[in-house]
XYZ file of C-alpha atoms in Angstrom:
474
model
C 21.616 -25.281 -29.370
C 20.064 -24.220 -32.668
C 21.937 -22.292 -35.341
C 19.768 -19.275 -34.598
C 20.687 -19.388 -30.921
C 24.391 -19.771 -31.733
C 24.300 -16.777 -34.087
C 22.498 -14.572 -31.621
C 24.892 -15.490 -28.816
C 27.353 -12.983 -30.303
C 24.844 -10.298 -31.332
C 26.063 -6.838 -30.226
C 23.775 -4.505 -28.305
C 22.953 -1.766 -30.828
C 21.416 1.611 -30.204
C 18.156 0.269 -31.664
C 18.061 -2.481 -29.050
C 18.496 0.198 -26.404
C 15.478 1.963 -27.964
C 13.512 -1.287 -27.800
C 14.490 -1.512 -24.119
C 13.307 2.063 -23.600
C 9.941 1.231 -25.154
C 9.382 -1.821 -22.968
C 10.496 -0.066 -19.767
C 8.259 2.953 -20.415
C 5.239 0.766 -21.297
C 5.707 -0.946 -17.965
C 6.228 2.378 -16.200
C 2.857 3.795 -17.264
C 1.132 0.576 -16.238
C 2.899 0.531 -12.847
C 2.241 4.208 -12.112
C -1.478 3.714 -12.651
C -1.450 0.659 -10.413
C 0.332 2.391 -7.575
C -1.120 5.908 -7.662
C -4.672 4.901 -6.807
C -3.610 3.741 -3.356
C -2.732 7.307 -2.298
C -5.439 8.999 -4.392
C -8.340 7.088 -2.768
C -8.265 9.189 0.394
C -8.824 12.438 -1.535
C -11.331 10.821 -3.894
C -13.435 9.595 -0.950
C -13.440 13.071 0.548
C -14.259 14.855 -2.720
C -17.073 12.548 -3.863
C -18.272 10.960 -0.561
C -18.332 7.515 -2.129
C -19.294 4.188 -0.522
C -16.969 1.228 -0.019
C -18.524 -0.464 -3.037
C -17.869 2.626 -5.186
C -14.257 2.722 -3.944
C -13.907 -0.849 -5.206
C -15.377 0.153 -8.579
C -13.062 3.155 -8.923
C -10.091 0.973 -8.008
C -10.927 -2.172 -9.957
C -12.631 -1.071 -13.166
C -9.292 -0.118 -14.670
C -8.758 -3.894 -14.823
C -12.035 -4.384 -16.671
C -10.860 -1.917 -19.301
C -7.525 -3.754 -19.398
C -9.274 -7.090 -19.883
C -11.100 -5.776 -22.987
C -7.925 -4.068 -24.210
C -5.938 -7.268 -23.847
C -8.492 -9.254 -25.845
C -8.479 -6.686 -28.654
C -4.683 -6.293 -28.542
C -3.895 -9.747 -29.877
C -5.864 -9.237 -33.073
C -4.757 -5.565 -33.305
C -1.068 -6.474 -32.929
C -1.372 -9.043 -35.689
C -3.216 -6.739 -38.113
C -1.527 -3.346 -37.724
C 1.708 -4.396 -36.042
C 3.233 -4.397 -32.601
C 4.504 -0.814 -32.916
C 1.150 0.756 -33.845
C -0.591 -1.172 -31.088
C 1.864 0.218 -28.501
C 1.339 3.731 -29.956
C -2.413 3.396 -29.667
C -2.063 2.273 -26.061
C 0.001 5.345 -25.208
C -2.512 7.720 -26.816
C -5.436 6.074 -24.965
C -3.561 6.226 -21.690
C -2.790 9.933 -22.142
C -6.467 10.742 -22.828
C -7.733 8.575 -19.953
C -5.279 10.157 -17.487
C -6.570 13.628 -18.358
C -10.212 12.474 -17.932
C -9.279 11.155 -14.481
C -7.555 14.358 -13.480
C -10.454 16.634 -14.461
C -13.355 14.330 -13.547
C -16.270 16.333 -12.063
C -17.817 13.288 -10.432
C -17.245 9.670 -9.477
C -18.692 8.106 -12.625
C -16.651 10.314 -14.954
C -13.628 9.212 -12.938
C -14.666 5.586 -13.503
C -14.919 6.320 -17.253
C -11.370 7.674 -17.192
C -10.231 4.574 -15.338
C -11.819 2.370 -18.030
C -10.061 4.309 -20.824
C -6.745 4.099 -19.009
C -7.365 0.403 -18.411
C -8.041 -0.228 -22.086
C -4.731 1.418 -22.967
C -2.929 -0.585 -20.284
C -4.496 -3.800 -21.589
C -3.322 -3.155 -25.128
C 0.174 -2.253 -23.912
C 0.383 -5.298 -21.648
C 0.043 -7.530 -24.730
C 1.767 -5.494 -27.433
C 4.837 -4.256 -25.510
C 6.104 -7.640 -24.185
C 5.293 -9.213 -27.572
C 7.337 -6.471 -29.221
C 10.247 -7.132 -26.864
C 10.091 -10.938 -27.280
C 10.259 -10.686 -31.061
C 12.934 -7.958 -31.206
C 15.364 -9.297 -28.576
C 18.141 -11.816 -29.283
C 17.436 -15.237 -27.792
C 20.169 -14.879 -25.176
C 18.597 -11.630 -23.896
C 14.898 -12.323 -24.426
C 14.208 -13.036 -20.760
C 15.895 -9.823 -19.673
C 14.084 -7.709 -22.265
C 10.637 -9.080 -21.375
C 11.467 -8.923 -17.652
C 12.306 -5.273 -18.266
C 8.572 -4.742 -18.727
C 7.940 -5.935 -15.169
C 10.854 -3.796 -13.930
C 9.131 -0.803 -15.558
C 5.922 -1.765 -13.768
C 7.641 -1.956 -10.375
C 9.512 1.307 -10.899
C 6.240 2.929 -11.915
C 4.568 1.670 -8.768
C 7.428 3.013 -6.618
C 7.321 6.359 -8.421
C 3.541 6.537 -7.848
C 3.938 5.736 -4.158
C 6.667 8.363 -3.843
C 4.495 11.010 -5.465
C 1.578 9.943 -3.259
C 3.788 10.440 -0.232
C 4.934 13.876 -1.404
C 1.365 14.999 -2.116
C -0.351 13.280 0.838
C -0.403 16.421 3.001
C -2.942 18.113 0.741
C -6.018 17.214 -1.274
C -4.111 16.799 -4.507
C -5.399 13.519 -5.847
C -6.142 15.080 -9.255
C -2.479 15.967 -9.667
C -1.505 12.418 -8.624
C -3.644 10.981 -11.397
C -2.796 13.611 -13.997
C 0.946 13.011 -13.696
C 0.370 9.527 -15.191
C 0.082 11.193 -18.619
C 3.824 11.932 -18.517
C 5.097 8.348 -19.090
C 2.410 7.896 -21.764
C 3.725 10.904 -23.704
C 7.276 9.594 -23.228
C 6.205 6.256 -24.711
C 4.810 8.014 -27.783
C 8.182 9.815 -28.237
C 10.124 6.535 -27.963
C 7.932 4.309 -30.142
C 7.605 6.698 -33.106
C 11.221 6.308 -34.390
C 11.243 2.565 -33.609
C 10.719 -0.143 -36.158
C 8.141 -2.903 -36.004
C 9.464 -6.437 -35.570
C 11.118 -8.256 -38.477
C 8.935 -11.272 -37.821
C 5.713 -9.234 -38.215
C 6.983 -7.540 -41.369
C 7.820 -10.903 -42.931
C 4.402 -12.416 -42.119
C 2.872 -9.480 -44.014
C 5.073 -10.072 -47.063
C 7.178 -6.960 -46.396
C 10.591 -8.536 -46.884
C 12.496 -5.265 -47.447
C 11.121 -3.810 -44.217
C 11.962 -7.019 -42.345
C 15.540 -6.898 -43.625
C 15.861 -3.213 -42.715
C 14.631 -3.910 -39.173
C 17.082 -6.810 -38.843
C 19.970 -4.631 -39.973
C 19.220 -2.355 -37.026
C 19.158 -5.049 -34.338
C 21.491 -7.696 -35.825
C 23.966 -5.780 -38.051
C 26.701 -8.406 -37.917
C 24.702 -11.327 -39.325
C 21.682 -9.786 -41.086
C 21.767 -12.217 -44.016
C 21.873 -15.308 -41.786
C 19.191 -13.879 -39.482
C 16.977 -13.165 -42.497
C 17.365 -16.706 -43.801
C 16.485 -18.170 -40.422
C 13.491 -15.884 -40.073
C 12.220 -16.725 -43.552
C 12.557 -20.415 -42.809
C 10.624 -20.058 -39.563
C 7.636 -18.324 -41.217
C 7.735 -20.226 -44.514
C 4.259 -21.007 -45.751
C 2.685 -18.698 -43.165
C 0.472 -16.250 -45.044
C -1.875 -15.226 -42.273
C -2.434 -15.636 -38.553
C -4.359 -18.670 -37.404
C -8.011 -18.369 -36.452
C -9.426 -18.784 -32.962
C -10.227 -22.466 -33.680
C -6.518 -23.271 -33.984
C -5.661 -21.241 -30.863
C -7.950 -23.553 -28.855
C -7.022 -26.707 -30.791
C -5.618 -29.845 -29.176
C -2.234 -29.160 -30.774
C -1.623 -26.016 -28.723
C -3.709 -26.949 -25.674
C -0.694 -27.279 -23.381
C 0.960 -23.900 -24.033
C -2.480 -22.230 -23.810
C -3.186 -23.953 -20.488
C 0.235 -22.959 -19.127
C -0.176 -19.353 -20.272
C -3.622 -18.992 -18.701
C -2.594 -20.809 -15.535
C 0.452 -18.601 -14.957
C -1.576 -15.458 -15.678
C -4.267 -16.412 -13.156
C -1.887 -17.513 -10.404
C 0.025 -14.229 -10.730
C -3.121 -12.407 -9.588
C -4.982 -14.750 -7.211
C -1.963 -14.919 -4.933
C -2.795 -11.349 -3.857
C -0.389 -8.932 -5.482
C -2.835 -6.378 -6.858
C -4.893 -6.396 -3.650
C -1.749 -5.369 -1.780
C -0.654 -2.842 -4.430
C -4.074 -1.147 -4.725
C -5.042 -1.232 -1.030
C -1.590 -0.926 0.586
C -2.520 2.171 2.609
C -5.687 0.515 3.919
C -3.722 -2.632 4.846
C -1.141 -0.636 6.782
C -3.930 1.378 8.436
C -5.397 -1.905 9.690
C -1.917 -2.918 10.903
C -1.717 0.187 13.084
C -0.136 2.869 10.916
C -2.579 5.590 11.923
C -1.719 8.727 9.946
C -1.979 9.042 6.146
C 1.666 10.068 6.121
C 2.680 6.954 8.039
C 0.642 4.762 5.717
C 2.087 6.278 2.521
C 5.641 6.122 3.893
C 5.241 2.422 4.739
C 3.709 1.806 1.331
C 6.429 3.715 -0.554
C 9.440 2.050 1.005
C 8.208 -1.327 2.210
C 6.351 -2.157 -0.993
C 7.430 0.260 -3.754
C 11.206 0.352 -3.214
C 11.491 -3.345 -2.348
C 9.446 -4.216 -5.459
C 11.891 -2.363 -7.703
C 15.064 -3.752 -6.133
C 13.861 -7.382 -6.072
C 12.751 -7.225 -9.700
C 16.387 -6.583 -10.654
C 17.118 -10.125 -9.386
C 14.867 -11.548 -12.073
C 16.273 -9.233 -14.781
C 19.792 -10.339 -13.839
C 19.191 -14.081 -13.458
C 16.160 -15.122 -15.537
C 18.453 -16.039 -18.470
C 21.063 -17.629 -16.199
C 19.132 -19.588 -13.595
C 16.035 -20.243 -15.655
C 12.330 -19.456 -15.387
C 11.131 -22.393 -13.303
C 13.662 -22.150 -10.400
C 12.856 -18.454 -9.902
C 9.093 -19.112 -9.913
C 9.346 -21.932 -7.368
C 11.712 -20.029 -5.055
C 9.465 -16.991 -5.103
C 6.340 -18.990 -4.337
C 8.002 -20.475 -1.262
C 8.693 -16.959 0.050
C 5.196 -15.765 -0.841
C 3.482 -18.728 0.896
C 5.449 -18.315 4.117
C 5.137 -14.504 4.290
C 1.381 -14.507 3.531
C 0.889 -17.061 6.299
C 2.777 -14.817 8.722
C 0.639 -11.810 7.665
C -2.522 -13.859 8.254
C -1.384 -14.883 11.718
C -0.351 -11.323 12.604
C -3.728 -9.932 11.618
C -5.371 -12.604 13.788
C -3.382 -11.283 16.791
C -4.017 -7.657 15.806
C -7.778 -8.107 15.564
C -7.888 -10.189 18.702
C -5.970 -7.668 20.791
C -7.824 -4.665 19.344
C -4.784 -2.371 19.755
C -4.595 -0.968 16.254
C -6.253 2.364 17.007
C -4.367 3.420 20.120
C -1.292 5.159 18.768
C 0.788 3.289 16.267
C 1.619 -0.182 15.074
C 1.872 -3.003 17.576
C 4.554 -5.665 17.491
C 2.239 -7.707 15.291
C 1.808 -4.673 13.027
C 5.554 -4.307 12.608
C 5.898 -8.029 11.882
C 3.165 -7.617 9.276
C 5.243 -4.866 7.665
C 8.314 -7.131 7.544
C 6.305 -10.072 6.200
C 4.810 -7.905 3.433
C 8.344 -6.837 2.484
C 9.295 -10.526 2.127
C 6.150 -11.182 0.087
C 6.779 -8.279 -2.267
C 10.435 -9.267 -2.737
C 9.481 -12.877 -3.396
C 6.837 -11.895 -5.942
C 9.087 -9.321 -7.619
C 11.780 -11.802 -8.618
C 9.375 -14.598 -9.567
C 5.689 -14.346 -10.530
C 5.976 -10.667 -11.461
C 8.504 -10.685 -14.303
C 8.961 -14.364 -15.073
C 5.259 -14.979 -15.833
C 5.346 -12.326 -18.560
C 8.578 -13.800 -19.959
C 7.112 -17.293 -20.235
C 3.759 -16.160 -21.644
C 5.482 -14.265 -24.438
C 7.722 -17.159 -25.496
C 5.613 -20.319 -25.232
C 3.142 -19.712 -28.071
C 3.939 -20.737 -31.679
C 4.384 -17.974 -34.192
C 1.023 -18.230 -35.969
C -1.058 -17.963 -32.744
C 1.343 -15.893 -30.637
C -0.617 -12.633 -30.784
C -3.912 -14.232 -29.911
C -2.417 -16.662 -27.415
C -0.694 -13.862 -25.486
C -3.931 -11.902 -25.707
C -5.966 -14.699 -24.121
C -3.467 -15.257 -21.311
C -3.206 -11.499 -20.617
C -7.010 -11.182 -20.588
C -7.134 -14.023 -18.052
C -4.597 -12.091 -15.976
C -6.726 -8.955 -16.071
C -9.914 -10.879 -15.353
C -8.304 -12.381 -12.256
C -6.962 -8.975 -11.237
C -10.448 -7.518 -11.505
C -11.958 -10.239 -9.306
C -9.300 -9.743 -6.634
C -9.373 -5.934 -6.601
C -13.174 -5.670 -6.934
C -13.954 -7.999 -4.021
C -10.886 -7.648 -1.779
C -12.486 -5.199 0.664
C -15.726 -7.184 0.662
C -13.759 -10.382 1.291
C -11.998 -8.707 4.215
C -15.379 -7.635 5.609
C -16.630 -11.225 5.320
C -13.705 -13.404 6.516
C -11.377 -10.751 7.977
C -7.829 -9.749 7.065
C -6.426 -12.913 8.608
C -8.650 -15.253 6.587
C -8.062 -13.300 3.371
C -4.267 -13.515 3.605
C -4.455 -17.176 4.601
C -6.489 -17.758 1.421
C -3.771 -16.066 -0.642
C -1.176 -18.247 1.077
C -3.101 -21.419 0.213
C -3.364 -20.364 -3.411
C 0.399 -19.730 -3.481
C 0.941 -23.354 -2.357
C -1.395 -24.555 -5.145
C 0.582 -22.456 -7.667
C 3.851 -24.004 -6.480
C 2.571 -27.552 -6.980
C 1.075 -26.738 -10.381
C 4.238 -25.066 -11.714
C 6.417 -27.897 -10.355
C 4.362 -30.483 -12.267
C 3.334 -28.660 -15.452
C 5.850 -25.992 -16.516
C 8.807 -26.935 -18.746
C 12.018 -24.886 -18.647
C 12.388 -22.554 -21.658
C 15.699 -20.875 -20.807
C 18.114 -20.811 -23.725
C 15.578 -22.024 -26.306
C 14.731 -19.987 -29.371
C 11.077 -19.271 -30.088
C 11.223 -21.858 -32.881
C 12.747 -24.477 -30.560
C 9.954 -23.915 -28.028
C 7.322 -24.349 -30.761
C 8.918 -27.596 -31.865
C 8.997 -28.785 -28.243
C 5.181 -28.793 -28.144
C 4.992 -30.616 -31.484
C 7.464 -33.268 -30.273
C 5.297 -34.207 -27.305
C 3.633 -37.649 -27.487
C 0.304 -37.513 -29.232
C 0.901 -34.133 -30.857
C 2.360 -35.190 -34.181
C -0.960 -36.411 -35.491
C -2.775 -33.324 -34.282
C -0.261 -30.795 -35.595
C -1.259 -28.627 -38.551
C 0.530 -29.024 -41.815
C 3.428 -26.666 -42.252
């Protein structure tokens, strides 16, 4: 264990760390609410604007295109203006986009609002976990970054619950407009917060770095400052894109992108965005029945299971949780695929409620959501925000997050079209196969990072065979 890790092992939880936790939870909450609310709002949107299936896919998925662009910009933005200001910008953009959505006179204005919201979400999805990773003590870093995913899952549940409460009327505008509330809350929380000591020091602002450290590590500020100065010694500016893609950091970049992509191509956003349509196909006929199933089978389970990761990610490790979750995901997705094969073959989904296969589908989706929520959901964000070395961390996280959003867009944009082409059964079988591929890849490629400081993880890549000659001078 490094001296930094030993020192932080006894760091008290100050009120400023609670504020950091509030920022990360709220950033996740606004992201999650936007993810979940569209599932219930689509019914009203389709009635109001008489849109085609393809337009429904655009309205649903283009938030991820905005997020992709936002994530790419966020890495550079976070390095230039700081993690705090990047989070603040994300909250302002989200507030404005939510209001555009709520008052949209037509489908394309609604799409524009979704893009603005997506851009804000993309910036927050990079800046907020990065902020948490650099502010949290080593012993709590996994929990702090996992708190972002917990915020996402709670936001999804809250969105589903509001959808259920408002499903009896044509109130989709209110559903979307409420998403401005967590964005305003994020503005309130981030304003009194400090930026990270590490960012201050890289900008030559030693006094600000020391002041920030006094807030989060009051018992050993001097030692923490010395360690931080040693870790950024000689670092005057962030590395360029050439170094991000250099041979030296090829492995952490590959791991970050791989985890980001596998998180999405195993089906989570397809299920989150189109939950009501999936349950309708499984035999839940009424909108109220669909939203109730979505709220409790997906939303509530998602929240509760994420607490497993928050509690154990720093005790059991990242890799065991990922592998265990992927086993559950693979099995449950296979069961869903088989059930839809029976449902479509029997043709009983429109006669008056879910069949036995429909109820089994519900249970299997609960298992899938629970398995994802304690593994690929929070742990992927934890690993992505700790594997990159300090001088490329902002841009590395940005690239991995953009890959995540690009994969999310592909899945959400073409999910309904894929179902039309190969059926629900074939689609879920494809997700199951990709979960198996993810299991094998993680088993072979991912190192365990539990208990390592950010500096220890950076040195781990440099200590690998063949990297010493390729490493940049420090």
